[in-house]
CSV table of C-alpha atoms and ligand atoms in Angstrom, one decimal:
chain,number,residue,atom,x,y,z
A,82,UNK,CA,87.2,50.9,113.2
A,83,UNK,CA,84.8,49.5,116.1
A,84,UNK,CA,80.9,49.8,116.1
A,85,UNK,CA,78.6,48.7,118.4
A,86,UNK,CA,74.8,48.1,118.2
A,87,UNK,CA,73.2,48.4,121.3
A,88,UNK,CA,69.5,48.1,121.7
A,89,UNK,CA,66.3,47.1,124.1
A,90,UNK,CA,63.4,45.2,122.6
A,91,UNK,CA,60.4,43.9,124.8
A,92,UNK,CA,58.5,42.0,122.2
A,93,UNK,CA,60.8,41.9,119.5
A,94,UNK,CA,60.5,44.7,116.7
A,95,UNK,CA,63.7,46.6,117.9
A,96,UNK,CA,65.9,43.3,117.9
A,97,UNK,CA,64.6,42.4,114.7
A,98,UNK,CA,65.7,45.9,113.3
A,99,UNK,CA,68.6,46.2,115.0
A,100,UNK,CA,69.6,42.8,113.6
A,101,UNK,CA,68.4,43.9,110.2
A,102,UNK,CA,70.7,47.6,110.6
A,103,UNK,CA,73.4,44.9,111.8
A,104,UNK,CA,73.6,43.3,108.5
A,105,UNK,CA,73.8,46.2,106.2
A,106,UNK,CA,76.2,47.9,108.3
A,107,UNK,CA,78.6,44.6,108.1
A,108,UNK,CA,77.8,44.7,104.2
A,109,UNK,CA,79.6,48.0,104.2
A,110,UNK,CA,82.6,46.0,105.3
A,111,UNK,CA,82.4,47.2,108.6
A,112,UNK,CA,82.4,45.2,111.8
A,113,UNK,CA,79.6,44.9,114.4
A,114,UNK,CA,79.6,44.2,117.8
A,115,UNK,CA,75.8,43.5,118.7
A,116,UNK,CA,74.9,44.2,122.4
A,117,UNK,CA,71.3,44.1,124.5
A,118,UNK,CA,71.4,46.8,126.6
A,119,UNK,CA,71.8,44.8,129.8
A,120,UNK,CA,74.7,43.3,128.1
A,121,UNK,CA,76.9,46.7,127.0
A,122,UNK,CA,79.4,47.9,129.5
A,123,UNK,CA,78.9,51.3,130.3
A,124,UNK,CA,82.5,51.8,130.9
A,125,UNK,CA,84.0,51.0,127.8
A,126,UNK,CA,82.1,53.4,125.8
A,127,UNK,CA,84.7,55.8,124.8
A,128,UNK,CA,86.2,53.0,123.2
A,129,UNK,CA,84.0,52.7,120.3
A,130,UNK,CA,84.6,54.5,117.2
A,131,UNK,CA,80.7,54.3,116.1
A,132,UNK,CA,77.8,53.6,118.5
A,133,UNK,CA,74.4,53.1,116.8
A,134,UNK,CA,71.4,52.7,119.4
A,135,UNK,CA,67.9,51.2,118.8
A,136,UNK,CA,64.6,51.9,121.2
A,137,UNK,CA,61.0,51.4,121.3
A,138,UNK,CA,59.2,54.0,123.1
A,139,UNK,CA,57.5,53.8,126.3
A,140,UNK,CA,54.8,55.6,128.3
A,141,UNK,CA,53.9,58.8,126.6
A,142,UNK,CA,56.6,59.3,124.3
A,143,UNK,CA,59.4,58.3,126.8
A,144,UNK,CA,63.2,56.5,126.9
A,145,UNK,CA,62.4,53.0,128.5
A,146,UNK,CA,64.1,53.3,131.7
A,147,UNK,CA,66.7,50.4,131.4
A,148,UNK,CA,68.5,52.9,128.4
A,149,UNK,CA,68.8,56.0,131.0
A,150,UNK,CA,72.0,54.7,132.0
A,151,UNK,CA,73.2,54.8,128.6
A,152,UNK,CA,71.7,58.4,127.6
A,153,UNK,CA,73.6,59.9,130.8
A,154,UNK,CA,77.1,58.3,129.8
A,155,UNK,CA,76.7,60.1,126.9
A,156,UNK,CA,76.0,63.0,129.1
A,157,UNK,CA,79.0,62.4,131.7
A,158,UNK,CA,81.9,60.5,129.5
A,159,UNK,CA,83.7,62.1,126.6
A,160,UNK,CA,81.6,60.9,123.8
A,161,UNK,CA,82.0,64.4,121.3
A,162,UNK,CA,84.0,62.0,118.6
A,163,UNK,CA,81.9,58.6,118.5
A,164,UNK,CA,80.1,58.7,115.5
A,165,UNK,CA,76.3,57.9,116.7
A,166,UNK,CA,73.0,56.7,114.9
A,167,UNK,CA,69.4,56.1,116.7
A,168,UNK,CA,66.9,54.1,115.6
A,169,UNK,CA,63.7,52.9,117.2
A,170,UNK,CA,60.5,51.3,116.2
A,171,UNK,CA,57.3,53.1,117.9
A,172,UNK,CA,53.5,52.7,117.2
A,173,UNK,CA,51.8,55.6,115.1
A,174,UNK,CA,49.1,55.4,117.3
A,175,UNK,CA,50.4,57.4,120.1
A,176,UNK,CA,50.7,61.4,120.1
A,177,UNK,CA,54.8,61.0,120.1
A,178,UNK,CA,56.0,58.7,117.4
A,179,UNK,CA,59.0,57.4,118.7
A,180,UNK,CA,59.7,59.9,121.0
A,181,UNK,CA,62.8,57.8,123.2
A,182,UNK,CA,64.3,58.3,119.6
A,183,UNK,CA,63.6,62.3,119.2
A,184,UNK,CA,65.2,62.5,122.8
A,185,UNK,CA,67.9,60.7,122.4
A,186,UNK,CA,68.6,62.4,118.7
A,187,UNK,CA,68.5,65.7,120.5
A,188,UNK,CA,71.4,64.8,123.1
A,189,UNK,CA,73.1,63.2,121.0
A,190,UNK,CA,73.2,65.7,118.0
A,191,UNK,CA,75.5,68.1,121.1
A,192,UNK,CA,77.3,65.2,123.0
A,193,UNK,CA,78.5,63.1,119.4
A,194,UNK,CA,78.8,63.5,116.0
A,195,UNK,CA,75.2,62.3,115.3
A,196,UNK,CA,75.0,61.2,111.5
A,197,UNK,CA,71.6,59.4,111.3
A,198,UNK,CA,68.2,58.9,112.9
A,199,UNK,CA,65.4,56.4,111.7
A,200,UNK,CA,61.7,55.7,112.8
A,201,UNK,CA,60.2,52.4,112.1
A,202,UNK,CA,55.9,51.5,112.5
A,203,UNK,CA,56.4,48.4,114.7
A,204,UNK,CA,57.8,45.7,112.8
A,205,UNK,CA,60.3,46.1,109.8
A,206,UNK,CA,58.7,45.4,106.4
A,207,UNK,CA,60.3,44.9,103.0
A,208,UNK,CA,59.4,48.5,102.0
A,209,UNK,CA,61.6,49.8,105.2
A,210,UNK,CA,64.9,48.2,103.8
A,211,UNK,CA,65.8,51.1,101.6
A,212,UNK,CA,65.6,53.3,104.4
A,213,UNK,CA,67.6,50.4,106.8
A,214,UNK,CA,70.1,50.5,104.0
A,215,UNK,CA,70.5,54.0,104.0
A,216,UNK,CA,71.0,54.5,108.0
A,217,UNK,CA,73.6,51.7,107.7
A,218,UNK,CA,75.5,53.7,104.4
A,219,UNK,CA,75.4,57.0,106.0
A,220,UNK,CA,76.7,55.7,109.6
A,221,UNK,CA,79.5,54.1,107.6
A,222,UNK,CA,80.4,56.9,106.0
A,223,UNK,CA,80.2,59.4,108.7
A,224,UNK,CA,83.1,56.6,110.1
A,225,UNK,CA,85.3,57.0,107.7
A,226,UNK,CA,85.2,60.6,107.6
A,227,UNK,CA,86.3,60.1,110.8
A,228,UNK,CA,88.5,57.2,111.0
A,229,UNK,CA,90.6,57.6,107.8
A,230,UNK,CA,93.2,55.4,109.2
A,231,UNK,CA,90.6,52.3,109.5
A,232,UNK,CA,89.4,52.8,106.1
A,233,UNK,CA,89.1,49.7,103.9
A,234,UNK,CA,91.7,49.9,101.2
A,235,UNK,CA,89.7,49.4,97.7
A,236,UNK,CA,91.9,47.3,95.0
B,154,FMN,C1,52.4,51.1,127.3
B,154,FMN,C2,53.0,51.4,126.0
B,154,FMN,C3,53.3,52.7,125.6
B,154,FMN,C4,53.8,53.0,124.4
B,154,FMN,N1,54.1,54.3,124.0
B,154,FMN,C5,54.5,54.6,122.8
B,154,FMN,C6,54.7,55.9,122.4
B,154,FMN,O1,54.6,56.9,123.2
B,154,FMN,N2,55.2,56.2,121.1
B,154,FMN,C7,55.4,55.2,120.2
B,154,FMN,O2,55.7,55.5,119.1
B,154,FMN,N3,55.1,53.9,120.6
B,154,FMN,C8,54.7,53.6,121.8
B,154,FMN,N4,54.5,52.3,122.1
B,154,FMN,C9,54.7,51.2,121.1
B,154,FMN,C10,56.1,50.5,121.2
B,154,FMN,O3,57.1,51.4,121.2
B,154,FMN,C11,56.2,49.6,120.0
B,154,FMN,O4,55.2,48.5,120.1
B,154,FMN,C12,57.6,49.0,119.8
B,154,FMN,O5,57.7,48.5,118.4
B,154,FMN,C13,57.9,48.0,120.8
B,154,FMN,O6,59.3,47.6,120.5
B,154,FMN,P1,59.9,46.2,120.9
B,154,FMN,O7,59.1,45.1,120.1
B,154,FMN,O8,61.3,46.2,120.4
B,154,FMN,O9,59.7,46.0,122.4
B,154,FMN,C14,54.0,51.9,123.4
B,154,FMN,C15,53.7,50.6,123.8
B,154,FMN,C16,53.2,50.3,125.0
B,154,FMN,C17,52.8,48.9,125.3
């Protein structure tokens, strides 16, 4: 089973969650690949079993533009059997909460088997962690649903 983490941060508070998701998700016995966005190849996509994608929002509830590359391949490639969770951290202050992470949710729920979403206010605090663990538990089982092959044998 292969899962990648691939995020954008500007100041910090996605990175730091995405670093935090990274951890529970490994806990789970799974491995991570962690990738920036400028760092992911688009190409190789496909070839993830699980992709799990963090964002801050932009503007006035929008996708930064350095992830609208990723949103389309989702679009174009054949994506319908990656397992997918979003995450973002957004400011309660604007009209959209985290909107880049309701717009990718919404593709994403029709072009992968989307298992999880999460909303974070700015940066992760101690009380988020239950909900961190949570997204990581549910991504990982959502994998193995799908991957029984890769599954972990239990002694
Ligand atoms: C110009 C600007 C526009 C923003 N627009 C939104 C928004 O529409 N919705 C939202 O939830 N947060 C918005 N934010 C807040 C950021 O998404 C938030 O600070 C986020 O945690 C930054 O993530 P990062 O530290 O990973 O870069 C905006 C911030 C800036 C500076």
């Amino acid at each position: 089973m292969n899962l990648a983490i691939i995020y954008t941060s500007v100041t910090g508070n996605t990175k730091e969650l995405a670093a935090i998701l990274g951890g529970f998700i490994k806990g789970f016995g799974v491995d991570v690949q962690m990738f920036s966005i400028e760092e992911f190849p688009l190409r190789q996509l496909g070839q993830y079993d699980a992709v799990v994608i963090g964002t801050y929002t932009w503007g006035n509830g929008e996708i930064p533009e350095e992830m609208l590359p990723l949103y389309w391949a989702f679009e174009n490639q054949e994506t319908e059997t990656i397992v997918t969770g979003v995450f973002g951290t957004g400011d309660q202050f604007y009209p959209h909460f985290c909107g880049a992470v309701d717009k990718f949710r919404d593709m994403l729920y029709v072009q992968s088997e989307l298992a999880v979403t999460l909303k974070i206010e700015l940066t992760p605090q101690l009380q988020d962690l239950k909900r961190c663990r949570k997204f990581a538990e549910i991504v990982v089982s959502r994998l193995r649903q799908n991957c029984p092959a890769g599954m972990d044998k239990i002694s």
